[in-house]
Tab-separated table of C-alpha atoms in Angstrom:
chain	number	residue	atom	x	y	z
A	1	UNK	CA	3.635	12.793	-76.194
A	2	UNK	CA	4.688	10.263	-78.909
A	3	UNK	CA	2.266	8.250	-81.483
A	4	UNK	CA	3.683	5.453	-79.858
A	5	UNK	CA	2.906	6.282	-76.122
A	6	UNK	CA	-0.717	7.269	-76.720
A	7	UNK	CA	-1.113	3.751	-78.269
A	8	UNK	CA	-0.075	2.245	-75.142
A	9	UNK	CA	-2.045	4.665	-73.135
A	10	UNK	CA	-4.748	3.141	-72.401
A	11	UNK	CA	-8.494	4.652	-73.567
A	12	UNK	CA	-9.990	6.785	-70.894
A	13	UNK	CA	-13.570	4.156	-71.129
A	14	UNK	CA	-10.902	1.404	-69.798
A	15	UNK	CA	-9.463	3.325	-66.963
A	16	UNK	CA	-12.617	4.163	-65.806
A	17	UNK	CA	-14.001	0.795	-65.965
A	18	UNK	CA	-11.112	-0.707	-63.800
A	19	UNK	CA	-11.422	2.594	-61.524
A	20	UNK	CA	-15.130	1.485	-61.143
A	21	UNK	CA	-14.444	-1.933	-60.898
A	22	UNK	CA	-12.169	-1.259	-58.155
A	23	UNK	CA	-14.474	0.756	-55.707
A	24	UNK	CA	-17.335	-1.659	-56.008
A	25	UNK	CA	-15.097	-4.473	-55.095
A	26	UNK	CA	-13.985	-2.337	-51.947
A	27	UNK	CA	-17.718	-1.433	-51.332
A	28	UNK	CA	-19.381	-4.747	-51.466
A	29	UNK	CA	-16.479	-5.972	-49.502
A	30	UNK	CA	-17.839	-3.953	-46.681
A	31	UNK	CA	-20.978	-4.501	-47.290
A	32	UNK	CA	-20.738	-8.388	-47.152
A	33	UNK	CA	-18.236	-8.112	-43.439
A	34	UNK	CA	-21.329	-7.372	-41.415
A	35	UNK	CA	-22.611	-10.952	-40.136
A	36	UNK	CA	-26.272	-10.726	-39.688
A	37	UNK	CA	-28.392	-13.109	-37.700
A	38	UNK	CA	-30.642	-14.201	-41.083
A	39	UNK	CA	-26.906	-15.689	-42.436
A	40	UNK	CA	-25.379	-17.393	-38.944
A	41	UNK	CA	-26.282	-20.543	-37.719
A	42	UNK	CA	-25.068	-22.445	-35.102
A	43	UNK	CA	-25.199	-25.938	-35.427
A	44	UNK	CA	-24.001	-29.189	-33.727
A	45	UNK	CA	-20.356	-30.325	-35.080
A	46	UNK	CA	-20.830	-34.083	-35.079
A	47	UNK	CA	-18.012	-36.442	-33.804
A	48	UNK	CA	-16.023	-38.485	-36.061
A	49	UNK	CA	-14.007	-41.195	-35.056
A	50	UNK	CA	-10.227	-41.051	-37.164
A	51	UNK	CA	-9.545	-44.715	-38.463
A	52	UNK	CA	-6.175	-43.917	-38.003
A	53	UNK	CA	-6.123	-43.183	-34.323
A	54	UNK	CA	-9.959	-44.228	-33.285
A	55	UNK	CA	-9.797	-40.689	-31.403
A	56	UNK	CA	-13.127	-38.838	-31.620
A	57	UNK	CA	-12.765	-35.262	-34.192
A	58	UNK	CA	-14.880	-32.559	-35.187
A	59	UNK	CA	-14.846	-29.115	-36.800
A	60	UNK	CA	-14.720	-27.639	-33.182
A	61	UNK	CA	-11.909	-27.821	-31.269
A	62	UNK	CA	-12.849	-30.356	-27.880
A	63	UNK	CA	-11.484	-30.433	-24.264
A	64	UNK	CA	-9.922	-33.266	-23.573
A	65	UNK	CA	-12.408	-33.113	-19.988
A	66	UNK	CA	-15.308	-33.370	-21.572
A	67	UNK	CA	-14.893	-35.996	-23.911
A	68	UNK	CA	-17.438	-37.857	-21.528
A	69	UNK	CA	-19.776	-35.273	-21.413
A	70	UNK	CA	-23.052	-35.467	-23.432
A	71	UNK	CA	-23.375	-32.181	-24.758
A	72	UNK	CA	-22.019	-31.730	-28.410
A	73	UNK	CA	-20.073	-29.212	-29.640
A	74	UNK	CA	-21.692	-26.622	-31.480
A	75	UNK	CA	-19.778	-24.162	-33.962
A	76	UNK	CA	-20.854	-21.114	-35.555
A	77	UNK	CA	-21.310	-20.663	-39.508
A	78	UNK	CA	-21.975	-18.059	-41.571
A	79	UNK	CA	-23.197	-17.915	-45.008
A	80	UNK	CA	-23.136	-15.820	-47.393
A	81	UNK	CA	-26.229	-14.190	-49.932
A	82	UNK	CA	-27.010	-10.806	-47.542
A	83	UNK	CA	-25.830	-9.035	-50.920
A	84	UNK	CA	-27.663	-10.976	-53.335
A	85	UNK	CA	-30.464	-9.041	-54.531
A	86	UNK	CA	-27.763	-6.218	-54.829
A	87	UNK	CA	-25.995	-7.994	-57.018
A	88	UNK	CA	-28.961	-8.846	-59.267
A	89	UNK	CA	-29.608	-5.282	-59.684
A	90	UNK	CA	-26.571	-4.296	-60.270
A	91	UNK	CA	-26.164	-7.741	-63.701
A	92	UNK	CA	-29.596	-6.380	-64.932
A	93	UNK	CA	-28.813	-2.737	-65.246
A	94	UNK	CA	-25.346	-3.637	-66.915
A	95	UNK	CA	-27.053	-5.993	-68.915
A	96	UNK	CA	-29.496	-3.484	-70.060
A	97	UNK	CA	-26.689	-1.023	-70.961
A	98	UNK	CA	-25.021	-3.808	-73.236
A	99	UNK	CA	-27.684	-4.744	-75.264
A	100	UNK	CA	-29.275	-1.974	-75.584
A	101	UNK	CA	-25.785	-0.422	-76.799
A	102	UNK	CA	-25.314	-3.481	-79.299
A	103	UNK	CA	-29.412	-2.822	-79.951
A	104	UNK	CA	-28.348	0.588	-81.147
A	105	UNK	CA	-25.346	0.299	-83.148
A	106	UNK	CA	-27.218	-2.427	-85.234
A	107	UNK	CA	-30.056	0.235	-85.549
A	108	UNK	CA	-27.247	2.350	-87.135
A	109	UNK	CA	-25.940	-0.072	-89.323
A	110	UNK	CA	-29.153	-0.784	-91.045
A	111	UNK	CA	-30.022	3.071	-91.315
A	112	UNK	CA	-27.116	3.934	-92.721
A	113	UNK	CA	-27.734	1.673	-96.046
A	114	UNK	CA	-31.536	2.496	-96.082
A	115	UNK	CA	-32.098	0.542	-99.192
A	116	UNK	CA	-31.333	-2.901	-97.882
A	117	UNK	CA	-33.884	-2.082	-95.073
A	118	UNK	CA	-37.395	-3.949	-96.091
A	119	UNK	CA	-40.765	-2.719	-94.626
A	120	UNK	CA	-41.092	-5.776	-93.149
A	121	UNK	CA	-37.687	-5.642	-91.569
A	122	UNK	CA	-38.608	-1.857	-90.417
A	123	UNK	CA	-41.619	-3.234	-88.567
A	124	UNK	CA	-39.595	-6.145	-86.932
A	125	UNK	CA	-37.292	-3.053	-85.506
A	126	UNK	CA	-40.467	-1.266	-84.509
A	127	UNK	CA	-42.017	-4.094	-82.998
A	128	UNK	CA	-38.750	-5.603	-80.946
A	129	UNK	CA	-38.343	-1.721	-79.395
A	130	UNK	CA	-41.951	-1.663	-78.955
A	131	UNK	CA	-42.402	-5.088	-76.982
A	132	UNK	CA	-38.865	-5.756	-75.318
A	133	UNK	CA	-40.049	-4.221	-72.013
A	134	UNK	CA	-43.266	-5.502	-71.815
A	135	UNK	CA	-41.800	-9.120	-72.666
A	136	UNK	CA	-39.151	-8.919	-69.752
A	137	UNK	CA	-41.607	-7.636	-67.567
A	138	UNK	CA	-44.128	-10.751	-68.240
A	139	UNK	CA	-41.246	-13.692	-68.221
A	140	UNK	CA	-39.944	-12.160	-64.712
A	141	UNK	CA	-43.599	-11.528	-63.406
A	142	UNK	CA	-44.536	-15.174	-64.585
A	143	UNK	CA	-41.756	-16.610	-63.027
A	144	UNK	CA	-42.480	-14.714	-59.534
A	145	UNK	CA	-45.801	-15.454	-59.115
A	146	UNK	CA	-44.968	-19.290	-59.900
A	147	UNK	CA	-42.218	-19.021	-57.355
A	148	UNK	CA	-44.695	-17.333	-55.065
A	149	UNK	CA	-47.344	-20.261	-56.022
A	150	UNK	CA	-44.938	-22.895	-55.319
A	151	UNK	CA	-41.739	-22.115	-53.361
A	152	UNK	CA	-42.663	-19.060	-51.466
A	153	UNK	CA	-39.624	-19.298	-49.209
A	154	UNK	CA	-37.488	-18.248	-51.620
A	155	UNK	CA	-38.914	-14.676	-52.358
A	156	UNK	CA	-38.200	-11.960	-49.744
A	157	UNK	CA	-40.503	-12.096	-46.672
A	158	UNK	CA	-41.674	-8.270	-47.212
A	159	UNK	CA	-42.505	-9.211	-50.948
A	160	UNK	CA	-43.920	-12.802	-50.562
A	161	UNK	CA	-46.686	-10.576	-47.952
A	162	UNK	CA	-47.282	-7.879	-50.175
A	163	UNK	CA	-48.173	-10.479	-53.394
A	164	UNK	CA	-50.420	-12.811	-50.972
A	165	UNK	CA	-51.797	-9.247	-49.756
A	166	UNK	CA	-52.837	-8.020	-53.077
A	167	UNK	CA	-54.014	-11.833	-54.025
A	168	UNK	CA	-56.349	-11.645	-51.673
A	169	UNK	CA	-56.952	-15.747	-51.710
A	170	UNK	CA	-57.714	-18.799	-49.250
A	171	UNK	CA	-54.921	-20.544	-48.356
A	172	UNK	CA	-56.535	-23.331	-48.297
A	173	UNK	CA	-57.116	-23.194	-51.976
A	174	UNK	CA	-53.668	-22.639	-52.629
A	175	UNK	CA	-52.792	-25.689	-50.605
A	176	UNK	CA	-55.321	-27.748	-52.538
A	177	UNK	CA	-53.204	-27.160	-55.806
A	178	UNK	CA	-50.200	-27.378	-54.360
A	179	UNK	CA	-50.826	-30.822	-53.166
A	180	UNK	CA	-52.742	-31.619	-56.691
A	181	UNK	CA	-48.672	-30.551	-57.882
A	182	UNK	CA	-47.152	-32.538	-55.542
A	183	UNK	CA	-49.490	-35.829	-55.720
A	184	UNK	CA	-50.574	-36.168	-52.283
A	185	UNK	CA	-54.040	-35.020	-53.501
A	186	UNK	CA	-55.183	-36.963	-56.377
A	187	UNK	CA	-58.574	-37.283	-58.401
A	188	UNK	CA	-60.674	-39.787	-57.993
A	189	UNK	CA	-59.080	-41.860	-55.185
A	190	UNK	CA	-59.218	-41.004	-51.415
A	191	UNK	CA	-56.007	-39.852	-50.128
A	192	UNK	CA	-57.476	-38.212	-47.022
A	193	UNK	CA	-56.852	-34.817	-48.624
A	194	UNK	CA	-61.292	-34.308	-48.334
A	195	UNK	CA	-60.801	-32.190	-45.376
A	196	UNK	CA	-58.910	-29.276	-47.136
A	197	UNK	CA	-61.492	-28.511	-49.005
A	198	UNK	CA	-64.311	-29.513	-47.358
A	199	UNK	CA	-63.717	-27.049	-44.492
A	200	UNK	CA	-63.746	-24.130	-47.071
A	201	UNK	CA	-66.943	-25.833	-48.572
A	202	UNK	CA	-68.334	-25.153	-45.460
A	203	UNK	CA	-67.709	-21.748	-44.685
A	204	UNK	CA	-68.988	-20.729	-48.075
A	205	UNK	CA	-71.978	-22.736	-48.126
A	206	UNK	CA	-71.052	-25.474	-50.704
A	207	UNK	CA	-71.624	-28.845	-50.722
A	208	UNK	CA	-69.169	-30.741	-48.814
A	209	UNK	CA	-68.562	-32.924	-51.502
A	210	UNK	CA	-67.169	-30.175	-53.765
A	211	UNK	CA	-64.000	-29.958	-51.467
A	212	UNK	CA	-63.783	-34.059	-52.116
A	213	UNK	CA	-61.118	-35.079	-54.605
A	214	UNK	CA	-62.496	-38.594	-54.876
A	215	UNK	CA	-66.047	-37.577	-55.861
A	216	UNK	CA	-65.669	-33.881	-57.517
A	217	UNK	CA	-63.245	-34.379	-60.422
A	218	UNK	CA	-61.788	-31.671	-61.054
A	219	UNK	CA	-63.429	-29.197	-57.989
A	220	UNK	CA	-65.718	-26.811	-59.140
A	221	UNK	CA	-64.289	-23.594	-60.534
A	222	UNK	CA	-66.417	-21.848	-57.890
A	223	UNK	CA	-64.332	-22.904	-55.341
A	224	UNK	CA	-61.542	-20.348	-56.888
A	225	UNK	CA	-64.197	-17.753	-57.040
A	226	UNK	CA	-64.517	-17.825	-53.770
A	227	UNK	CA	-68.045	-16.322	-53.442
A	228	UNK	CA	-68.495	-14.535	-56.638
A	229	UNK	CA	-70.524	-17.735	-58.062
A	230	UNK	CA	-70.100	-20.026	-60.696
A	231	UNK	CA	-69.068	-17.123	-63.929
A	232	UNK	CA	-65.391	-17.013	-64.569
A	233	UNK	CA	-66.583	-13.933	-66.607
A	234	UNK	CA	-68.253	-12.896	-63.707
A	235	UNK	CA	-65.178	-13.359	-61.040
A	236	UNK	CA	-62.741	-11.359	-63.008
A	237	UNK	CA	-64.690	-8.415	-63.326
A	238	UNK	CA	-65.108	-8.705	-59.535
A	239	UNK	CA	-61.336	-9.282	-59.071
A	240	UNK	CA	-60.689	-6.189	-61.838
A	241	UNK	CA	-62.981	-3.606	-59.300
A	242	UNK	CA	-61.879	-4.778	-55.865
A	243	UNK	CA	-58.137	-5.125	-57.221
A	244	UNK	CA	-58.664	-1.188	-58.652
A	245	UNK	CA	-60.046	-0.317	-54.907
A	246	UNK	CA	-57.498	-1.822	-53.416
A	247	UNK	CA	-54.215	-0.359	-55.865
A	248	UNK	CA	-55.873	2.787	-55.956
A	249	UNK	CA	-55.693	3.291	-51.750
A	250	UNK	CA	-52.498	2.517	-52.110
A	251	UNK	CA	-51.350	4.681	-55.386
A	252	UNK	CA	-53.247	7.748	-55.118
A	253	UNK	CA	-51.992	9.099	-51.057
A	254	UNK	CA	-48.633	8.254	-52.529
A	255	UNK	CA	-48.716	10.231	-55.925
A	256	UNK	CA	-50.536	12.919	-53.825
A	257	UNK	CA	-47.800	13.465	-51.601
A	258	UNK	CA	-45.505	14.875	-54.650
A	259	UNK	CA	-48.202	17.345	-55.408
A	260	UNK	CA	-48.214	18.869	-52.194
A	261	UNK	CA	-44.410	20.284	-53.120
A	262	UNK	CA	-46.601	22.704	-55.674
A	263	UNK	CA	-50.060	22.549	-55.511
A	264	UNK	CA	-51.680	23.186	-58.681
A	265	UNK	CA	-55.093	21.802	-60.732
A	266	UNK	CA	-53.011	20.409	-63.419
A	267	UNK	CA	-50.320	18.744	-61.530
A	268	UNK	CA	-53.377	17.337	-58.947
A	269	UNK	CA	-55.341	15.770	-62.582
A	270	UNK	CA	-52.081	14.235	-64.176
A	271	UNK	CA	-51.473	12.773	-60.560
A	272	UNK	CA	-55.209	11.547	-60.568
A	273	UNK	CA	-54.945	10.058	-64.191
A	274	UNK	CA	-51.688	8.400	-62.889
A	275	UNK	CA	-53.153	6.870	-59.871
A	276	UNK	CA	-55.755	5.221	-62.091
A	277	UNK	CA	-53.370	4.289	-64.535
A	278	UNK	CA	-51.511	2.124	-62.046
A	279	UNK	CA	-54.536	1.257	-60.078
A	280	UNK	CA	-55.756	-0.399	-63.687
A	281	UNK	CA	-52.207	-2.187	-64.364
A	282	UNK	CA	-52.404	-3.467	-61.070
A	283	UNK	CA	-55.851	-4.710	-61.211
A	284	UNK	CA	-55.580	-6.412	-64.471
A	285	UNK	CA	-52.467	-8.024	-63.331
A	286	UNK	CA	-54.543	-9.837	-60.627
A	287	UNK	CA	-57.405	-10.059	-62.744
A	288	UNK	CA	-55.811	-11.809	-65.766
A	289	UNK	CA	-53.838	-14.072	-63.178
A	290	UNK	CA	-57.170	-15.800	-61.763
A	291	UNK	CA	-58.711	-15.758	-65.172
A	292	UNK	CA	-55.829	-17.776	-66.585
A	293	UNK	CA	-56.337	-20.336	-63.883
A	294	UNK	CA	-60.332	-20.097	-64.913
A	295	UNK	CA	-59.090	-20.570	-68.730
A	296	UNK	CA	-56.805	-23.876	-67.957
A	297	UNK	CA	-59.502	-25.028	-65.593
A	298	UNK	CA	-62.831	-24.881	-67.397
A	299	UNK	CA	-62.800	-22.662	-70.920
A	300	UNK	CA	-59.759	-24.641	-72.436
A	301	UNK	CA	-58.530	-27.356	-70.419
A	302	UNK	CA	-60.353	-29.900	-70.239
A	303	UNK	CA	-61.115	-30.040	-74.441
A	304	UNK	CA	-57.239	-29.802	-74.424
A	305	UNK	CA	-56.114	-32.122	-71.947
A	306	UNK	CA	-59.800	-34.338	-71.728
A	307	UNK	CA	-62.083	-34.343	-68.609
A	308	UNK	CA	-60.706	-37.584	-66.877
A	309	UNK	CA	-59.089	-37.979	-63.624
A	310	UNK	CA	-55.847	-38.130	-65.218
A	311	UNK	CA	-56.409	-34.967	-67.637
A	312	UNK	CA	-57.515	-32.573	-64.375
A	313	UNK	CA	-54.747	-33.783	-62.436
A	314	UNK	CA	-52.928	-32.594	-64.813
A	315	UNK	CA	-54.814	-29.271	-65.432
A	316	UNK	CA	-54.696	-28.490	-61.497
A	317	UNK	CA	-51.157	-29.829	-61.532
A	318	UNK	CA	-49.475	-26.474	-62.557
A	319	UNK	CA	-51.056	-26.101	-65.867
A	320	UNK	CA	-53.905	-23.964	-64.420
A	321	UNK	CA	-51.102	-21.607	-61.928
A	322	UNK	CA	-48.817	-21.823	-64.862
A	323	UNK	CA	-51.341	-20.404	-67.596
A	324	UNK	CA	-52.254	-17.361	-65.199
A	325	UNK	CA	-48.829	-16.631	-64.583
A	326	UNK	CA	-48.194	-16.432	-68.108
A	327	UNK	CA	-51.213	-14.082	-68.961
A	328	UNK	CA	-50.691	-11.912	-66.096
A	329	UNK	CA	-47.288	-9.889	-66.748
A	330	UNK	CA	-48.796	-8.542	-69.779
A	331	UNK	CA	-50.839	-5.847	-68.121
A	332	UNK	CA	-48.234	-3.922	-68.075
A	333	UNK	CA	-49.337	-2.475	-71.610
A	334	UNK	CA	-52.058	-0.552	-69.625
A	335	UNK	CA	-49.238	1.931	-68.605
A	336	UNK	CA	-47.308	4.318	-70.356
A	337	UNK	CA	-44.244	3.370	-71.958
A	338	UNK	CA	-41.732	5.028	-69.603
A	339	UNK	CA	-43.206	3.374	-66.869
A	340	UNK	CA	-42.665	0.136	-68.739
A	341	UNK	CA	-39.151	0.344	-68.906
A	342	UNK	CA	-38.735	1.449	-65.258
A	343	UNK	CA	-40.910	-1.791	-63.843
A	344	UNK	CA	-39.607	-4.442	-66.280
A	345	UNK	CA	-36.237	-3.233	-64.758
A	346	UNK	CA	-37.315	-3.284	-60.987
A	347	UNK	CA	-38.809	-6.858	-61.655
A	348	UNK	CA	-36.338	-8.214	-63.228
A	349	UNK	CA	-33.734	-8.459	-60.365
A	350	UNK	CA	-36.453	-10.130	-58.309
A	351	UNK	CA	-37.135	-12.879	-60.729
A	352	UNK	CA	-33.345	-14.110	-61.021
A	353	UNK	CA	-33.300	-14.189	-57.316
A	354	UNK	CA	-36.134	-17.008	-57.251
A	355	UNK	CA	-33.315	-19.397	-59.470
A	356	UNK	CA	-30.770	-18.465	-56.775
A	357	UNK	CA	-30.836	-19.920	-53.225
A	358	UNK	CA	-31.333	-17.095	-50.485
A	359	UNK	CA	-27.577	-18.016	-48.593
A	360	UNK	CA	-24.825	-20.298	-49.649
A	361	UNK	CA	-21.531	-21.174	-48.436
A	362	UNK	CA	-19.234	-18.676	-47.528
A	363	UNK	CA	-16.508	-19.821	-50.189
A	364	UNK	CA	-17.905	-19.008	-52.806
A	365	UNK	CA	-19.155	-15.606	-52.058
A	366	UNK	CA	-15.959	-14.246	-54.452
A	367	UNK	CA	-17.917	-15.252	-57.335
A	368	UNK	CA	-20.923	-12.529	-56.189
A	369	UNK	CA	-18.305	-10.137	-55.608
A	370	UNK	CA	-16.383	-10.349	-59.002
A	371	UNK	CA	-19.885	-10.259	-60.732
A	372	UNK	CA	-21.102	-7.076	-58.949
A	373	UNK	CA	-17.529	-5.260	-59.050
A	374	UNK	CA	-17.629	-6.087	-63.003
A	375	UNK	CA	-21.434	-5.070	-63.779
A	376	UNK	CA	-21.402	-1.784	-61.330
A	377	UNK	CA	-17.972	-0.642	-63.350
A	378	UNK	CA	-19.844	-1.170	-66.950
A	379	UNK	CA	-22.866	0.894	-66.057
A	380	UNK	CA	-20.852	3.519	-64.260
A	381	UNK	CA	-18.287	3.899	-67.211
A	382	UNK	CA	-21.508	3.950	-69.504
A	383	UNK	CA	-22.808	6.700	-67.385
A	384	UNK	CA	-19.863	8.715	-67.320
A	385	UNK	CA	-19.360	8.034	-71.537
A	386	UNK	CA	-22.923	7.697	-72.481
A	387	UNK	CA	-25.154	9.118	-69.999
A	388	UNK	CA	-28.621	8.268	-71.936
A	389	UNK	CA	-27.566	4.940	-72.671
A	390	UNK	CA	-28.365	4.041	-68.674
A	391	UNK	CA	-32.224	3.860	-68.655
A	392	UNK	CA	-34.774	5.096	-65.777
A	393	UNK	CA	-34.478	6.830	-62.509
A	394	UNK	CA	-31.079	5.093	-62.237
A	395	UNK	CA	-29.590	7.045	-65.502
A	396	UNK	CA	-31.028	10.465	-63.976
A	397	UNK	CA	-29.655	10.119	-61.078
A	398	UNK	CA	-25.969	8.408	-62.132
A	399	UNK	CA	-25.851	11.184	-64.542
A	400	UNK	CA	-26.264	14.142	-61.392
A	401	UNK	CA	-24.408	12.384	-58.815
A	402	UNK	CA	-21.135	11.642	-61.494
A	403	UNK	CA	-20.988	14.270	-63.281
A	404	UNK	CA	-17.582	16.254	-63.471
């Protein structure tokens, strides 16, 4: 073959790509032709008269008979989003493989001329690699618990459960701040929001004017201790141990069930260690949650934003949800740092689905497909050129199941 033909061959990373790109465009295509029942609706076509010839139209096509009749015609509509969260995973593992190829070729750049590398500039390196994951994992966990706080219906059913599951909170509290957000329940004036409260303050004993926005400005931070008296202090280390019960049920039968393959003592310790290792993540991660809310609402706050009406509306207003969702992501430097890695990437997906509506319209469901064709062909080409480069489970298992 000629000089000149191999320059218009094109490089084996491109075909590859478009190969890729091409079989995840054919895949989600199949994917998205099933019509589920969660993304059909049938609704009422409304009748529209035509200026032009005062007959009555609609989307549905009408009988001439039953022009008369009451009933209106209904038509069927189907949206599109069923491969949404597929296509989220798919942008944030392609997105990982980018930067983290771009974060490695400038690593190489600056080794390669070692003596225009400062210590401080060494320790920025050091520092960026050591808190990346730990940073993605706290921005997506911050802005799922908000979502979870405040628009619920947009996080998967099974997940919005398993988060008000592992809460372990009174609705009724949650409702309080919501409508504190909202401005239907406002310090210091009586906007009939008393009984809310008031019914809680009753089944835990409290004064009934505690639950009272017009008398008890802010509520008493007991109220979001829910039992455990009036210690913040006090409360999280309560949340910390039942939270560690709780994750550690759950964790250890799991982890257990990959030691039965081999039984041995030191597989059956490191699966112990693990179980409390996650069980400790997990309960921190609750823990630091409710003690941000405690921080906004009675250690900070109120010399911050002043103990008026109009500074704890404020507070209770999302400042108080907001600083606990900020504070709690960061557990996640209780576990190892392969573990990091693996959960800011599982998280991530679920975070960008809260800033993306559950279904849309059908027409533009192209877009979704052109993004998850595009991002499935970078990571598999990476794979298949730079197996390492495609982090976690994924990269293990894309490396086995490609492999020539």
């Amino acid at each position: 073959m000629s000089r000149q033909s191999q320059k218009a061959a094109p490089p084996a990373a491109l075909s590859r790509w478009f190969g890729s790109f091409i079989a995840a465009w054919l895949g989600i295509k199949l994917l998205q032709s099933k019509r589920t029942p969660g993304f059909t609706e049938t609704i009422t076509a409304p009748t529209v008269i035509n200026s032009e010839t005062s007959l009555p139209t609609s989307d549905a096509v009408l009988d001439p008979k039953q022009d008369a009749s009451p009933k209106q015609p209904v038509r069927t509509v189907h949206y599109a989003g069923r491969t949404l969260d597929l296509t989220l995973f798919a942008v944030t593992r392609a997105l990982d493989v980018i930067f983290g190829e771009l974060w490695s070729h400038y690593k190489a750049r600056r080794h390669a001329s070692p003596t225009t590398t400062t210590a401080t500039g060494r320790l920025t390196e050091a520092l960026i690699s050591r808190l990346t994951d730990p940073a993605i994992f706290a921005l997506s966990s911050a802005l799922i618990m908000w979502t979870w706080f405040y628009q619920p219906s947009r996080l998967p059913r099974a997940y919005n459960k398993w988060i008000t599951s592992a809460a372990s909170v009174d609705n009724r509290l949650i409702e309080a701040l919501r409508r504190c957000r909202a401005g239907t329940l406002v310090y210091g004036k009586d906007t009939g929001q008393a009984p809310l409260l008031g019914s809680m303050c009753k089944d835990y004993d409290w004064p009934e004017a505690w639950g009272d926005p017009a008398k008890a400005v802010p509520f008493p931070c007991e109220i979001v201790h829910m039992g455990c008296g009036p210690s913040c202090e006090r409360h999280a280390l309560s949340r910390f141990t039942r939270s560690f019960k709780w994750a550690f049920t759950m964790y250890l039968p799991l982890n257990l069930l990959l030691v039965l393959r081999k039984p041995n003592w030191k597989a059956l310790k490191r699966t112990l260690v693990s179980a409390c290792g996650s069980s400790a993540f997990l309960g921190a991660f609750i823990t630091l949650f409710y003690y941000g809310v405690c921080l906004a609402r009675t250690r900070l706050g109120p010399y911050l934003m002043g103990r008026d009406a109009k500074g704890c509306q404020k507070i209770d207003g999302g400042l108080c949800v907001g600083t606990g969702c900020a504070l709690c992501g960061w557990s996640i430097l209780l576990e190892n740092a392969g573990r990091r890695k693996d959960m800011a990437l599982f998280v991530v997906p679920r975070a960008l689905a809260t800033l993306f509506p559950r279904r849309y319209d059908l027409k533009k469901q192209w877009r979704e497909t052109v993004v998850f064709a595009a991002s499935t062909a970078v990571v598999f080409t990476c794979a298949l050129e730079n197996t390492k480069r495609v982090r976690g489970v994924l990269g293990g298992v894309l490396a086995g199941v490609l492999k020539p």
